[in-house]
PDB file of C-alpha atoms in Angstrom:
ATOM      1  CA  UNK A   1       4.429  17.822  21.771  1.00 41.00           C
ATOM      2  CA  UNK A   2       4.632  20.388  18.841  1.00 50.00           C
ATOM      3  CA  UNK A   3       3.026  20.066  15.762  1.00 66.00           C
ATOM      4  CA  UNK A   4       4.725  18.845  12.561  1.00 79.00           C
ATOM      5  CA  UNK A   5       5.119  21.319  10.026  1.00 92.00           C
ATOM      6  CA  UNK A   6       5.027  18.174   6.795  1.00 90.00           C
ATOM      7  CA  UNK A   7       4.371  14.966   7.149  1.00 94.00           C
ATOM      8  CA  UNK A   8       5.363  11.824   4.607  1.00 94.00           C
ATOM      9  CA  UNK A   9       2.324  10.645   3.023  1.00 97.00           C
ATOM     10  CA  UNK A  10       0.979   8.125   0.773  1.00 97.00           C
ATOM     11  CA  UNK A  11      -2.309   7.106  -0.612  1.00 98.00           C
ATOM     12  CA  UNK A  12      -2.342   2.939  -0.441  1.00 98.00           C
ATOM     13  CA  UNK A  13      -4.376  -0.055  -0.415  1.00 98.00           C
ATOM     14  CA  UNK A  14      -4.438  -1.487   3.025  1.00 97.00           C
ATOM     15  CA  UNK A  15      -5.336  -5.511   3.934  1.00 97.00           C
ATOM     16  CA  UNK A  16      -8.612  -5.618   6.357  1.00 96.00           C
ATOM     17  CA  UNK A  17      -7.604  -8.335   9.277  1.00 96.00           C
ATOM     18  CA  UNK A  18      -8.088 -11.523   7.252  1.00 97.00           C
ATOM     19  CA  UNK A  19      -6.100 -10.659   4.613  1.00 97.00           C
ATOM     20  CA  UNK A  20      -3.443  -9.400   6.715  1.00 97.00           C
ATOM     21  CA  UNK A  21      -3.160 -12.811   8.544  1.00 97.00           C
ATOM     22  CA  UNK A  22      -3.032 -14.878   5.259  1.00 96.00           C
ATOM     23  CA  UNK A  23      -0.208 -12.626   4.337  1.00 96.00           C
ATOM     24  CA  UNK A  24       1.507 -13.301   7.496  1.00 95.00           C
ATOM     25  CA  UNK A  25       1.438 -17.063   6.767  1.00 93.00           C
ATOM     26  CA  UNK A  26       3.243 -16.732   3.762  1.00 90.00           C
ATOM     27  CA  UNK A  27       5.727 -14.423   4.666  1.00 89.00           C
ATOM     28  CA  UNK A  28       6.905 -16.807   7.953  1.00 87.00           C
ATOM     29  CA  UNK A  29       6.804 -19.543   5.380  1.00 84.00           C
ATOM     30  CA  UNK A  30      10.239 -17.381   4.091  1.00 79.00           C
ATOM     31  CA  UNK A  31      13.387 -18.436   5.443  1.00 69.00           C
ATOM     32  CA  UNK A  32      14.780 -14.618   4.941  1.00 70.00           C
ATOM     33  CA  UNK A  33      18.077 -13.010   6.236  1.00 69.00           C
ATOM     34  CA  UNK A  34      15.919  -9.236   5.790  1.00 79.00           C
ATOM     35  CA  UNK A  35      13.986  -7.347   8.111  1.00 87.00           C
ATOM     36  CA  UNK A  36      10.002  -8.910   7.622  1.00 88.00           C
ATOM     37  CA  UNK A  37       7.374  -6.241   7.112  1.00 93.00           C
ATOM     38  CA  UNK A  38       5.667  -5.952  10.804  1.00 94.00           C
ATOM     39  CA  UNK A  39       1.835  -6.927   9.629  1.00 95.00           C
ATOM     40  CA  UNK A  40       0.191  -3.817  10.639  1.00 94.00           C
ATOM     41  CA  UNK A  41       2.474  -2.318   8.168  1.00 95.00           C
ATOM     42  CA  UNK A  42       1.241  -4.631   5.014  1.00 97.00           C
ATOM     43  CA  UNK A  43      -0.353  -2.445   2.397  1.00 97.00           C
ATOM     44  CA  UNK A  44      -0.347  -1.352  -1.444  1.00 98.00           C
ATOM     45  CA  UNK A  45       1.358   2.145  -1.875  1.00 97.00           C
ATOM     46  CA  UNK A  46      -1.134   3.558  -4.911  1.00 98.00           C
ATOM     47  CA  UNK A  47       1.045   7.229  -4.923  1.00 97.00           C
ATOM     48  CA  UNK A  48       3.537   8.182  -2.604  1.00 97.00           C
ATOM     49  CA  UNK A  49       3.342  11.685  -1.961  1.00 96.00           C
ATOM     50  CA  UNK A  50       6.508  12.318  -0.049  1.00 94.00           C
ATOM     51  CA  UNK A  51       7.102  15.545   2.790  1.00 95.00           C
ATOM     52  CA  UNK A  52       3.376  17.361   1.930  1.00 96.00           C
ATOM     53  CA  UNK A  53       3.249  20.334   4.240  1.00 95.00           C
ATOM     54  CA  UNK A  54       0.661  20.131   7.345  1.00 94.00           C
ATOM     55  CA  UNK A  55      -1.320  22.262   5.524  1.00 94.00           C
ATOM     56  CA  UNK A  56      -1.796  20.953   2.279  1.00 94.00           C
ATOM     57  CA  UNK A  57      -3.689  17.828   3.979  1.00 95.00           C
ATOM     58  CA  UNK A  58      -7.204  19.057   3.587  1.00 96.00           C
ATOM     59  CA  UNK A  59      -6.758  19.410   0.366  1.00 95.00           C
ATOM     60  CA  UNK A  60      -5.453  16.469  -0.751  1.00 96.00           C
ATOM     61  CA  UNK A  61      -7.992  14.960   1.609  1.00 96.00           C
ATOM     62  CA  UNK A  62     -10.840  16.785  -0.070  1.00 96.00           C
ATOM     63  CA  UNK A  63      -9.577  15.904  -3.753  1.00 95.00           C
ATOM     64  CA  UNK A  64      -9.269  11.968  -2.213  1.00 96.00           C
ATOM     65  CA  UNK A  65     -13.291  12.198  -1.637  1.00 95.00           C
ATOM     66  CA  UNK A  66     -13.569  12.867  -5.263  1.00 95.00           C
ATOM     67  CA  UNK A  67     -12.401  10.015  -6.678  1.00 96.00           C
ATOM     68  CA  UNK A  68     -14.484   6.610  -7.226  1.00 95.00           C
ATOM     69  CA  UNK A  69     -13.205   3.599  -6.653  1.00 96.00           C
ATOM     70  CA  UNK A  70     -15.189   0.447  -7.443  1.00 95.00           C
ATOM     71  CA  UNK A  71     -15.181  -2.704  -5.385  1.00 94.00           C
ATOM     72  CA  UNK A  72     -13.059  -4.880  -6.723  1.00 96.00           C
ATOM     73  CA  UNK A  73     -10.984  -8.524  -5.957  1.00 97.00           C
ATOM     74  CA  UNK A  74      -7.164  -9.094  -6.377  1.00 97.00           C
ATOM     75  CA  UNK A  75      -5.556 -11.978  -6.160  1.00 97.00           C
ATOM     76  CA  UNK A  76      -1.766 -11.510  -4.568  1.00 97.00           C
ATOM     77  CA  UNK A  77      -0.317 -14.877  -6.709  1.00 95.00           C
ATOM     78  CA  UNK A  78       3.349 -13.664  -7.683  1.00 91.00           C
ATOM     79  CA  UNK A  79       6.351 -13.612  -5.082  1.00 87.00           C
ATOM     80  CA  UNK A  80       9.177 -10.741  -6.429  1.00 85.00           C
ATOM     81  CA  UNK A  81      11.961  -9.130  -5.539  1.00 84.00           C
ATOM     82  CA  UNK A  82      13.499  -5.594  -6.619  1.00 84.00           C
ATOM     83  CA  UNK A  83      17.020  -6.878  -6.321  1.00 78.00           C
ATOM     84  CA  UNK A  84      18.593  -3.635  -6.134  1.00 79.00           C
ATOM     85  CA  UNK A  85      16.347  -2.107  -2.984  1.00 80.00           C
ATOM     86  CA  UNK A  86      16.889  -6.125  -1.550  1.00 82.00           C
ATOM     87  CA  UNK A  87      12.929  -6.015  -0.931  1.00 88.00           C
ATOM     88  CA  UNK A  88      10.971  -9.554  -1.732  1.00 89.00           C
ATOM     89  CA  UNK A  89       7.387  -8.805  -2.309  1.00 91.00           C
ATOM     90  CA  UNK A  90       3.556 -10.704  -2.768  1.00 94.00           C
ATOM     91  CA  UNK A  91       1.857  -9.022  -6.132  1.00 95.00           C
ATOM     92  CA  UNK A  92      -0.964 -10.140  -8.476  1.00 96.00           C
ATOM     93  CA  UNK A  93      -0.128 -11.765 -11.818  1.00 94.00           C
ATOM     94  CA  UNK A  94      -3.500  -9.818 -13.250  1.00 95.00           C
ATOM     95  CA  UNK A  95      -5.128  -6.502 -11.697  1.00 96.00           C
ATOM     96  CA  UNK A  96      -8.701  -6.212 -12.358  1.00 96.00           C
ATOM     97  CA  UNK A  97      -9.262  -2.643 -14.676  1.00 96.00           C
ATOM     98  CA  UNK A  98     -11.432  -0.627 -11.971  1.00 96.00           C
ATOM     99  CA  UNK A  99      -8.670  -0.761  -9.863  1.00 97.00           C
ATOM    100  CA  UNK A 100      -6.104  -0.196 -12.810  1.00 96.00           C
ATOM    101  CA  UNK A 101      -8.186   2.876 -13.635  1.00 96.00           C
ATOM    102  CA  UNK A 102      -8.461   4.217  -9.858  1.00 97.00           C
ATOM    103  CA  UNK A 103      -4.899   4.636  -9.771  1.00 97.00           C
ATOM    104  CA  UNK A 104      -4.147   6.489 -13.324  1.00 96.00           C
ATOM    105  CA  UNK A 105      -7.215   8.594 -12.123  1.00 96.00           C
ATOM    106  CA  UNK A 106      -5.587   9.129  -8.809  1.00 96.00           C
ATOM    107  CA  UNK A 107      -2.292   9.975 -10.247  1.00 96.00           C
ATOM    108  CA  UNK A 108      -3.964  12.580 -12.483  1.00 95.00           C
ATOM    109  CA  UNK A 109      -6.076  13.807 -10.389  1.00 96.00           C
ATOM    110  CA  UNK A 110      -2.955  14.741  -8.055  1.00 95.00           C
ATOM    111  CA  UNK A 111      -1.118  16.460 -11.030  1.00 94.00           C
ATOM    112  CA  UNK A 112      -3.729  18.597 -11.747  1.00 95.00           C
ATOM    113  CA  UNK A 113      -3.839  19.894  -8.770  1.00 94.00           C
ATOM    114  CA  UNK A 114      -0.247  20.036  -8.514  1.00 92.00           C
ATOM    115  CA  UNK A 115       0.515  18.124  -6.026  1.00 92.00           C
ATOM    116  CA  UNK A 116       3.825  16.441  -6.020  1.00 89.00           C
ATOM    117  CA  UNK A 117       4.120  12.496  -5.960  1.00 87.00           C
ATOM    118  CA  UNK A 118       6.773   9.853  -7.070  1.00 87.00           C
ATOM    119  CA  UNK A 119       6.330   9.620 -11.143  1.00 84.00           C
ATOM    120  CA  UNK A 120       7.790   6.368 -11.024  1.00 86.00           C
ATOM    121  CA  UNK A 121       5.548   3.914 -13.223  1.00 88.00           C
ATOM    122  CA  UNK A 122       3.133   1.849 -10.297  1.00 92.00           C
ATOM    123  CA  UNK A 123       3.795  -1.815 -10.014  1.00 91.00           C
ATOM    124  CA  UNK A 124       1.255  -3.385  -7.492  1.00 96.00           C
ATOM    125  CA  UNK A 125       3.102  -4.880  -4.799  1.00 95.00           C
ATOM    126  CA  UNK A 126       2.937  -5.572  -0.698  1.00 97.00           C
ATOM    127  CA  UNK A 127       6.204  -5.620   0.800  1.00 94.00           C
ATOM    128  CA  UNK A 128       6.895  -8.835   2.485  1.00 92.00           C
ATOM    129  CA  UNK A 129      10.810  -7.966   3.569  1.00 88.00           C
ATOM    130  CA  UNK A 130      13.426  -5.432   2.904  1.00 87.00           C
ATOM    131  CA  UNK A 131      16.801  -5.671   3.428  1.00 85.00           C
ATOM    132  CA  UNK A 132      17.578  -9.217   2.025  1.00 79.00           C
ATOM    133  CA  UNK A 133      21.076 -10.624   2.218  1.00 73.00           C
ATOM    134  CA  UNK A 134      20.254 -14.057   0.641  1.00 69.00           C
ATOM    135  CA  UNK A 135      19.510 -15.409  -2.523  1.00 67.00           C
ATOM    136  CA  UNK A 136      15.854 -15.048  -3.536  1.00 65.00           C
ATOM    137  CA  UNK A 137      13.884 -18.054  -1.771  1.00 66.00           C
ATOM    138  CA  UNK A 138      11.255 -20.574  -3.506  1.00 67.00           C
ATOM    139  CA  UNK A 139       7.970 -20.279  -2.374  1.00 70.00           C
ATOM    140  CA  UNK A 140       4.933 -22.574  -2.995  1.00 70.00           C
ATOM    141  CA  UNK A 141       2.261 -21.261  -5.237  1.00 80.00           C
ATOM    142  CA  UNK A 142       0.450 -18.276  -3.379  1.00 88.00           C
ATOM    143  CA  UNK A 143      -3.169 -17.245  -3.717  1.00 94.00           C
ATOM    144  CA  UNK A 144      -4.334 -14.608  -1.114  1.00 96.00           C
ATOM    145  CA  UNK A 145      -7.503 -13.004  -2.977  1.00 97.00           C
ATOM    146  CA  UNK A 146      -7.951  -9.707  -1.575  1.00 97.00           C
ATOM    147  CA  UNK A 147     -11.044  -8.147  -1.588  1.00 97.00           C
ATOM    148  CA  UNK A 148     -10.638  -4.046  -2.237  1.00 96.00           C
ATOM    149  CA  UNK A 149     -12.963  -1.936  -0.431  1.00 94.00           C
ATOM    150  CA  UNK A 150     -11.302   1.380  -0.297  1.00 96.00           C
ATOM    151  CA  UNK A 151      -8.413   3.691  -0.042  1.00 97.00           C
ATOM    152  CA  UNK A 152      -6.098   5.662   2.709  1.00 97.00           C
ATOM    153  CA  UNK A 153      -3.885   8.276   2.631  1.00 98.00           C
ATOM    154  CA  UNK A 154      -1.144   7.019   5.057  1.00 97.00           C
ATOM    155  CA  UNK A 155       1.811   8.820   7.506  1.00 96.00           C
ATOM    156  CA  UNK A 156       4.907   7.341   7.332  1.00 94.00           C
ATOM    157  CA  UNK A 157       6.442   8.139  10.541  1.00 91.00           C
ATOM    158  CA  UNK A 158       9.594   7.244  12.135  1.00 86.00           C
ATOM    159  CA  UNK A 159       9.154   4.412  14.935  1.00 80.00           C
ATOM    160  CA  UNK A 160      11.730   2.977  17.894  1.00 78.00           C
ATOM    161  CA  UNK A 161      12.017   0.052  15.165  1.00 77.00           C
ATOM    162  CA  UNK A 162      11.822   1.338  11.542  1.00 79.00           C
ATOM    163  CA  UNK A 163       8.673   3.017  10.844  1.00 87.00           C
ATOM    164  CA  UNK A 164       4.778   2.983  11.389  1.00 90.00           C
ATOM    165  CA  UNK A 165       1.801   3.903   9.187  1.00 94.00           C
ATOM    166  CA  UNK A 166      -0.649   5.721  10.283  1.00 94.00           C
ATOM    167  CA  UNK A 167      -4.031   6.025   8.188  1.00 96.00           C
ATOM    168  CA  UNK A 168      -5.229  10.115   8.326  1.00 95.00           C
ATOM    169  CA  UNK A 169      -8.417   9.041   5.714  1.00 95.00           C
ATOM    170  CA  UNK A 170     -10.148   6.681   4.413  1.00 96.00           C
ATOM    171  CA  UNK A 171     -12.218   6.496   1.566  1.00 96.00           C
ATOM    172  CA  UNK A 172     -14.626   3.252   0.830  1.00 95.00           C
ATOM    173  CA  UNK A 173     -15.038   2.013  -2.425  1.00 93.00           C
ATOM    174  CA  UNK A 174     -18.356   2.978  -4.134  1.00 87.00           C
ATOM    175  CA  UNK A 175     -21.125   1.383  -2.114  1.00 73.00           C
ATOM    176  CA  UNK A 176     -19.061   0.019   0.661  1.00 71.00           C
ATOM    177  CA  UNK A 177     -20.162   1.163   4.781  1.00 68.00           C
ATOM    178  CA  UNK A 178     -17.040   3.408   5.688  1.00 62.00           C
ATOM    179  CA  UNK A 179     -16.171   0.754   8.614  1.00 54.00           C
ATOM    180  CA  UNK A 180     -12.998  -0.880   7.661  1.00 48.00           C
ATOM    181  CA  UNK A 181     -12.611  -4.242   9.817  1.00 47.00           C
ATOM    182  CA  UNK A 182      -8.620  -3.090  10.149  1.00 46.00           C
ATOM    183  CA  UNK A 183      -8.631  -3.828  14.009  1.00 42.00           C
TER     184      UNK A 183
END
């Protein structure tokens, strides 16, 4: 197999197992017409990076190990939708300011360094489904609190159905053992 010359990247937030499976509950509470979010896909996109040449990957790797992020708890308690891209989504009604901070630090961290990413303002949200082709569905209140204990920088690569993330680092949040619990 040769060797890709970029890959698509993107720094996220990604569930540990229990999270992941309270997720799953709510989204198969969804009667849907769009394509659900396979779990192993769930995560928080923090600064999507785009095509980054092979290359470049130590570096950003190296500038990731920098940055501090502090433990921290969200609580995923709004259901949305960005009607345009037809993608419903969980989010958190209030993000705690560590993790608030992490990203603008992450954001400018990448800048100076000159390393491109989407400058689109950052709304924290997990994808539940895209593709939706009915009117936006009413859920039950939702409260998944999600413990944050670190950081990836993710592959997006093309899959037999859709797409798969792949984690390439990880980065635990200050004080945290660098095992994940994502099996």
């Amino acid at each position: 197999m040769a060797s890709k010359k970029a890959l698509r990247l993107f720094f996220a937030l990604v569930p540990d197992r229990a999270v992941r499976a309270e997720v799953a509950r709510v989204q198969a509470r969804i009667d849907s017409a769009g394509r659900a979010v396979p779990p192993s896909n769930f995560h928080v996109t923090l600064a999507f990076l785009g095509m980054q040449p092979t290359a470049v990957i130590p570096d950003i790797c190296a500038l990731a190990g920098r940055l501090r992020l502090e433990p921290c708890r969200v609580v995923m308690d709004r259901v949305g939708r960005f009607s345009r891209a037809g993608v419903m989504w969980l989010g958190a009604s209030a993000l705690p300011d560590p993790l608030r901070r992490f990203q603008q630090d992450l954001l400018a961290t990448l800048e100076a360094a000159e390393i491109g990413h989407d400058p689109k303002p950052w709304t924290f949200h997990l994808t539940l489904y895209s593709r939706l082709r009915k009117p936006f569905p009413t859920l039950p209140p939702v409260a998944i609190e999600w413990p944050i204990r670190g950081f990836d920088l993710v592959e997006s690569a093309a899959a037999k159905k859709g797409v798969e993330y792949h984690s390439i680092g990880h980065w635990p949040a200050a004080g945290q053992p660098h095992s994940r619990g994502r099996a």
